[in-house]
PDB file of C-alpha atoms in Angstrom:
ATOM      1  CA  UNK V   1      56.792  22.282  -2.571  1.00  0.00           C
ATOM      2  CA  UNK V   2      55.035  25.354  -3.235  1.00  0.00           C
ATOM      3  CA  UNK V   3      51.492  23.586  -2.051  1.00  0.00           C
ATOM      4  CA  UNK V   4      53.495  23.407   1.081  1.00  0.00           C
ATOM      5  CA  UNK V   5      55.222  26.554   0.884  1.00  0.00           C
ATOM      6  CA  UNK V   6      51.514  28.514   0.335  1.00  0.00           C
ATOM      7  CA  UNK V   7      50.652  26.880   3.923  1.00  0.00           C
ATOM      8  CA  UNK V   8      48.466  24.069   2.709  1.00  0.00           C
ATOM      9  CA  UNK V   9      49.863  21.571   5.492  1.00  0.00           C
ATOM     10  CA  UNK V  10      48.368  22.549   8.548  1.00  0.00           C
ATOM     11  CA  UNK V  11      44.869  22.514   7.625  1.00  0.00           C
ATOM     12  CA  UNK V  12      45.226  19.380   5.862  1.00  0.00           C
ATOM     13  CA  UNK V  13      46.509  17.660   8.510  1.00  0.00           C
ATOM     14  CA  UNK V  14      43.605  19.187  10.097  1.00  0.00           C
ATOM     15  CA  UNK V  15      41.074  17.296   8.445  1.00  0.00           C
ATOM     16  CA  UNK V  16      42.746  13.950   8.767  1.00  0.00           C
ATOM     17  CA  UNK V  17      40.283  14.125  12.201  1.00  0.00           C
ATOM     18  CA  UNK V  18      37.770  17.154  11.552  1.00  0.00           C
ATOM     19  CA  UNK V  19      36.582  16.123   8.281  1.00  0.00           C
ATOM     20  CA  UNK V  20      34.429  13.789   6.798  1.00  0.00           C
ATOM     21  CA  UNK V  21      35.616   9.702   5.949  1.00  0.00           C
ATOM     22  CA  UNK V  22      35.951  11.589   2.264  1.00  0.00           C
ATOM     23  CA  UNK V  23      37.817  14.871   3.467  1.00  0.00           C
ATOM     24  CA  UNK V  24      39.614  12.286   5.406  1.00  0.00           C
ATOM     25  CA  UNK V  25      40.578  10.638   2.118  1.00  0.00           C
ATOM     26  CA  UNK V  26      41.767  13.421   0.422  1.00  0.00           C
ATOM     27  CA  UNK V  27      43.515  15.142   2.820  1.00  0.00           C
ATOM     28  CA  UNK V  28      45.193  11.769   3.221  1.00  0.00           C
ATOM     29  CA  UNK V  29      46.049  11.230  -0.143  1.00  0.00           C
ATOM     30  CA  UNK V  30      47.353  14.576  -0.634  1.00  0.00           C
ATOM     31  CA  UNK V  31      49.478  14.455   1.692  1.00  0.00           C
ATOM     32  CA  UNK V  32      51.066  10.621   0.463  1.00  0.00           C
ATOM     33  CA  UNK V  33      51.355  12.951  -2.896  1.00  0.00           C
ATOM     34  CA  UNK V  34      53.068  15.651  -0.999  1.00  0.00           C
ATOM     35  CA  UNK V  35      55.591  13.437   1.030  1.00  0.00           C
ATOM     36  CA  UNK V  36      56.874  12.084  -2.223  1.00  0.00           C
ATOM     37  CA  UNK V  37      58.826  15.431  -2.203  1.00  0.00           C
ATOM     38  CA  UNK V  38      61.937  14.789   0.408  1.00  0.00           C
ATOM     39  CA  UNK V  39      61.413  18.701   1.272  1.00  0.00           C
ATOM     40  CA  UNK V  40      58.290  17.939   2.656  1.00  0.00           C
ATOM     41  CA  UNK V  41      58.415  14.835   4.937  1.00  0.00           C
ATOM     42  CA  UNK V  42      59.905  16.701   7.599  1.00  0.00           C
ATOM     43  CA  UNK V  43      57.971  19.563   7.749  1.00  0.00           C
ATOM     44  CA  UNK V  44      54.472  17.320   7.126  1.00  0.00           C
ATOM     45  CA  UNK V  45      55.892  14.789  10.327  1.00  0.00           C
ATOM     46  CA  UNK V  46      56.367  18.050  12.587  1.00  0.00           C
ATOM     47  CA  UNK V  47      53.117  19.238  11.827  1.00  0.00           C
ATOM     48  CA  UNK V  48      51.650  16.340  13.748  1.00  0.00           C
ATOM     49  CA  UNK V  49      49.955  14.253  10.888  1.00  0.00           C
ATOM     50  CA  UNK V  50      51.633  10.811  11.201  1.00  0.00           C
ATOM     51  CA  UNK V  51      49.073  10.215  14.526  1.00  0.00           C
ATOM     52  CA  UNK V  52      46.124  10.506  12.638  1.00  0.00           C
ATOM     53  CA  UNK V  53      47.089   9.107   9.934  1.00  0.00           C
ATOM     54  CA  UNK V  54      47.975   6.088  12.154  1.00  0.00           C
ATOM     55  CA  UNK V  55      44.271   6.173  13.371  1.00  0.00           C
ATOM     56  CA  UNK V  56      43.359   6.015   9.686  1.00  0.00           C
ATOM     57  CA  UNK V  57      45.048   2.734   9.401  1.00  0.00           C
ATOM     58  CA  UNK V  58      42.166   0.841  12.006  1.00  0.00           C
ATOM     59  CA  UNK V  59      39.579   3.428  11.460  1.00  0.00           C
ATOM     60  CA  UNK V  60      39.356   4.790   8.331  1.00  0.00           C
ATOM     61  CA  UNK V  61      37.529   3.864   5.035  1.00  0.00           C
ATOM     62  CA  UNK V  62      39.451   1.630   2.831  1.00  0.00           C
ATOM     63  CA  UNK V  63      40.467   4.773   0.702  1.00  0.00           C
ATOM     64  CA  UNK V  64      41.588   6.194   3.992  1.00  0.00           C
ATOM     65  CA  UNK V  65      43.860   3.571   4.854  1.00  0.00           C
ATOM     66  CA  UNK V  66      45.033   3.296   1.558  1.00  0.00           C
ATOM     67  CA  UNK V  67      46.375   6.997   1.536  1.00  0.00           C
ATOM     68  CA  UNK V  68      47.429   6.580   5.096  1.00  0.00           C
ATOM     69  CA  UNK V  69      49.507   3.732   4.409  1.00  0.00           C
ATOM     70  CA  UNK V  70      51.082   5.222   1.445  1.00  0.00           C
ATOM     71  CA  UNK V  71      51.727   8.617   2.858  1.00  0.00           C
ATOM     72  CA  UNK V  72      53.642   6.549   5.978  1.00  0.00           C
ATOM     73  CA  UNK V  73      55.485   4.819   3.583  1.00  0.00           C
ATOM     74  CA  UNK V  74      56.413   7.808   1.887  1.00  0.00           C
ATOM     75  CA  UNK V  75      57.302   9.343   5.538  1.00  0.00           C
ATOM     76  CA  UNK V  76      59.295   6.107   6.584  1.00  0.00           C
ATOM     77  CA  UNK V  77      61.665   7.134   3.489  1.00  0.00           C
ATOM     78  CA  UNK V  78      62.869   9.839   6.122  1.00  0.00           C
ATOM     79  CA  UNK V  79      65.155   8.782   8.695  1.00  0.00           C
ATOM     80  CA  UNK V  80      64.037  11.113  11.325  1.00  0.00           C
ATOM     81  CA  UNK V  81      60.739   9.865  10.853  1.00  0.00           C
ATOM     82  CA  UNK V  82      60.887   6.173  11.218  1.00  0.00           C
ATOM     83  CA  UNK V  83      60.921   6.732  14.803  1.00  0.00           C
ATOM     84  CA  UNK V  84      58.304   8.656  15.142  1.00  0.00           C
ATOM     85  CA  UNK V  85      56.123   6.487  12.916  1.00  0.00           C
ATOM     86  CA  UNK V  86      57.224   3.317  14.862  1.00  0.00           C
ATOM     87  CA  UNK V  87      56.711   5.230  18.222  1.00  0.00           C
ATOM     88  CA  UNK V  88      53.209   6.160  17.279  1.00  0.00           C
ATOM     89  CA  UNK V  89      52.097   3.038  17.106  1.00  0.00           C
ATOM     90  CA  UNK V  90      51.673   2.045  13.038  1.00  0.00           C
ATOM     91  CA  UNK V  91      53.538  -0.711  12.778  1.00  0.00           C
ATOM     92  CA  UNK V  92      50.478  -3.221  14.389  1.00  0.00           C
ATOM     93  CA  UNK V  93      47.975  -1.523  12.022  1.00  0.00           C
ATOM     94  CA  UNK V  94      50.352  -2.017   8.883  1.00  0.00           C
ATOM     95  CA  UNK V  95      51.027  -5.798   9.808  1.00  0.00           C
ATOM     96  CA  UNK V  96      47.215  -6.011  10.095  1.00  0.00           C
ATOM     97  CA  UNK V  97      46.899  -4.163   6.363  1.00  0.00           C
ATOM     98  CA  UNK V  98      48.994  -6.781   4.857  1.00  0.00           C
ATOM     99  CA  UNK V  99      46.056  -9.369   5.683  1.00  0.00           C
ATOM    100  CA  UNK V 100      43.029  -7.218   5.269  1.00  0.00           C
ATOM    101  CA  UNK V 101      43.392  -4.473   3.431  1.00  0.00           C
ATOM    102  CA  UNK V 102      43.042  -4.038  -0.062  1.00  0.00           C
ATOM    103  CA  UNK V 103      45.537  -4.779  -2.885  1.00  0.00           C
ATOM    104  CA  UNK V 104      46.851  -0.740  -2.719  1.00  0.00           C
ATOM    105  CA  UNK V 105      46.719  -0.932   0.918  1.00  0.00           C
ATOM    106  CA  UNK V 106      48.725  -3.797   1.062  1.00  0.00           C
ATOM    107  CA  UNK V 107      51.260  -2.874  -0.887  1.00  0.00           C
ATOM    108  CA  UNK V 108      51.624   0.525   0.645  1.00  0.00           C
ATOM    109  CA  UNK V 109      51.794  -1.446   3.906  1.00  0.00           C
ATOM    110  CA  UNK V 110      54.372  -3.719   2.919  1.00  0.00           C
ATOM    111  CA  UNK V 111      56.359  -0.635   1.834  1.00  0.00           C
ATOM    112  CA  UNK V 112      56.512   1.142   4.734  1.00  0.00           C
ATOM    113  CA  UNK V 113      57.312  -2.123   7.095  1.00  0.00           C
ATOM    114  CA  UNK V 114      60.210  -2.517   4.680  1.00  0.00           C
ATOM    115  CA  UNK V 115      61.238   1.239   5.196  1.00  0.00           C
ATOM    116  CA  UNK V 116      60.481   1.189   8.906  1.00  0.00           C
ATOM    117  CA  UNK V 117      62.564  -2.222   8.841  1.00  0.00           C
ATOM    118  CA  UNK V 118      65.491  -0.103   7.851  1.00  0.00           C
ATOM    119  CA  UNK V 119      65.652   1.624  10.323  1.00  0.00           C
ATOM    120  CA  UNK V 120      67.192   0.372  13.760  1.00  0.00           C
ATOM    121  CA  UNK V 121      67.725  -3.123  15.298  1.00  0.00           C
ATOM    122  CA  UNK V 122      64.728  -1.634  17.478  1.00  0.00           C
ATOM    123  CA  UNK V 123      62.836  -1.337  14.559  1.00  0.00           C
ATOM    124  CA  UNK V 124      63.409  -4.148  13.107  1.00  0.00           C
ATOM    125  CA  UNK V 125      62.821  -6.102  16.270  1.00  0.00           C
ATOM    126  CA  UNK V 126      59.016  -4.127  16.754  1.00  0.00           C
ATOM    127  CA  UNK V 127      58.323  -4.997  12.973  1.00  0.00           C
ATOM    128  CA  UNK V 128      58.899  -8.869  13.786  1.00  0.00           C
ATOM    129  CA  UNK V 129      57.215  -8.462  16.950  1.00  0.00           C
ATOM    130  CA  UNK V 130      54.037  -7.057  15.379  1.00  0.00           C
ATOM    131  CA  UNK V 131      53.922 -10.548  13.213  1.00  0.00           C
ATOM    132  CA  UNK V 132      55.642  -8.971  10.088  1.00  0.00           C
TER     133      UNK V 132
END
């Protein structure tokens, strides 16, 4: 919380795009670390990061997607947010994790399907629909 309360958010989101594949990393992975705190999931989603960290998922170093999949599953654990993740398109790239990712990224995957399951029926449905 007080990472997030000293501003640290924005700029990391930030770098999920502007910064190198390993800037992209660890801006990713701090911010999985940082949405483990329930106080933060919110205010990480509404600064805009769950888009690139669904680009991270088909375009990021395996470290990248890694992070990316556990900071969505750690996002998905909000209910405000499964819609937003769903709506921005992860749920293809996480099905697609579970088959070719690494052991961490699959299991991170596999995580945040089951959260994203949760959800709705319409979530639900667009988890089965991706080949879940």
């Amino acid at each position: 919380v007080a990472i997030a309360k000293a501003g640290a958010i924005p700029p990391l989101v930030a770098l999920l795009t502007a910064g190198t594949d390993f800037t992209k990393e660890l801006a990713a992975g701090t911010l999985q670390k940082l949405a483990a705190n329930y106080d933060n999931k919110a205010v990480i989603a509404k600064a805009g990061a769950i888009p690139p960290l669904v680009e991270l998922l088909t375009t990021g170093t395996a470290d990248a997607k890694e992070n990316a999949a556990g900071a969505l599953q750690n996002f998905a654990a909000n209910s405000d947010n499964k819609v937003a993740i769903a709506k921005a398109g992860a749920i293809p790239p996480l099905v697609e994790l579970l088959t070719s990712g690494t052991a961490v990224a699959k299991e991170h995957a596999a995580s945040a399907l089951s959260n994203l399951a949760a959800a709705s029926d319409e979530d639900r449905a667009a988890v089965a629909e991706a080949g879940a």
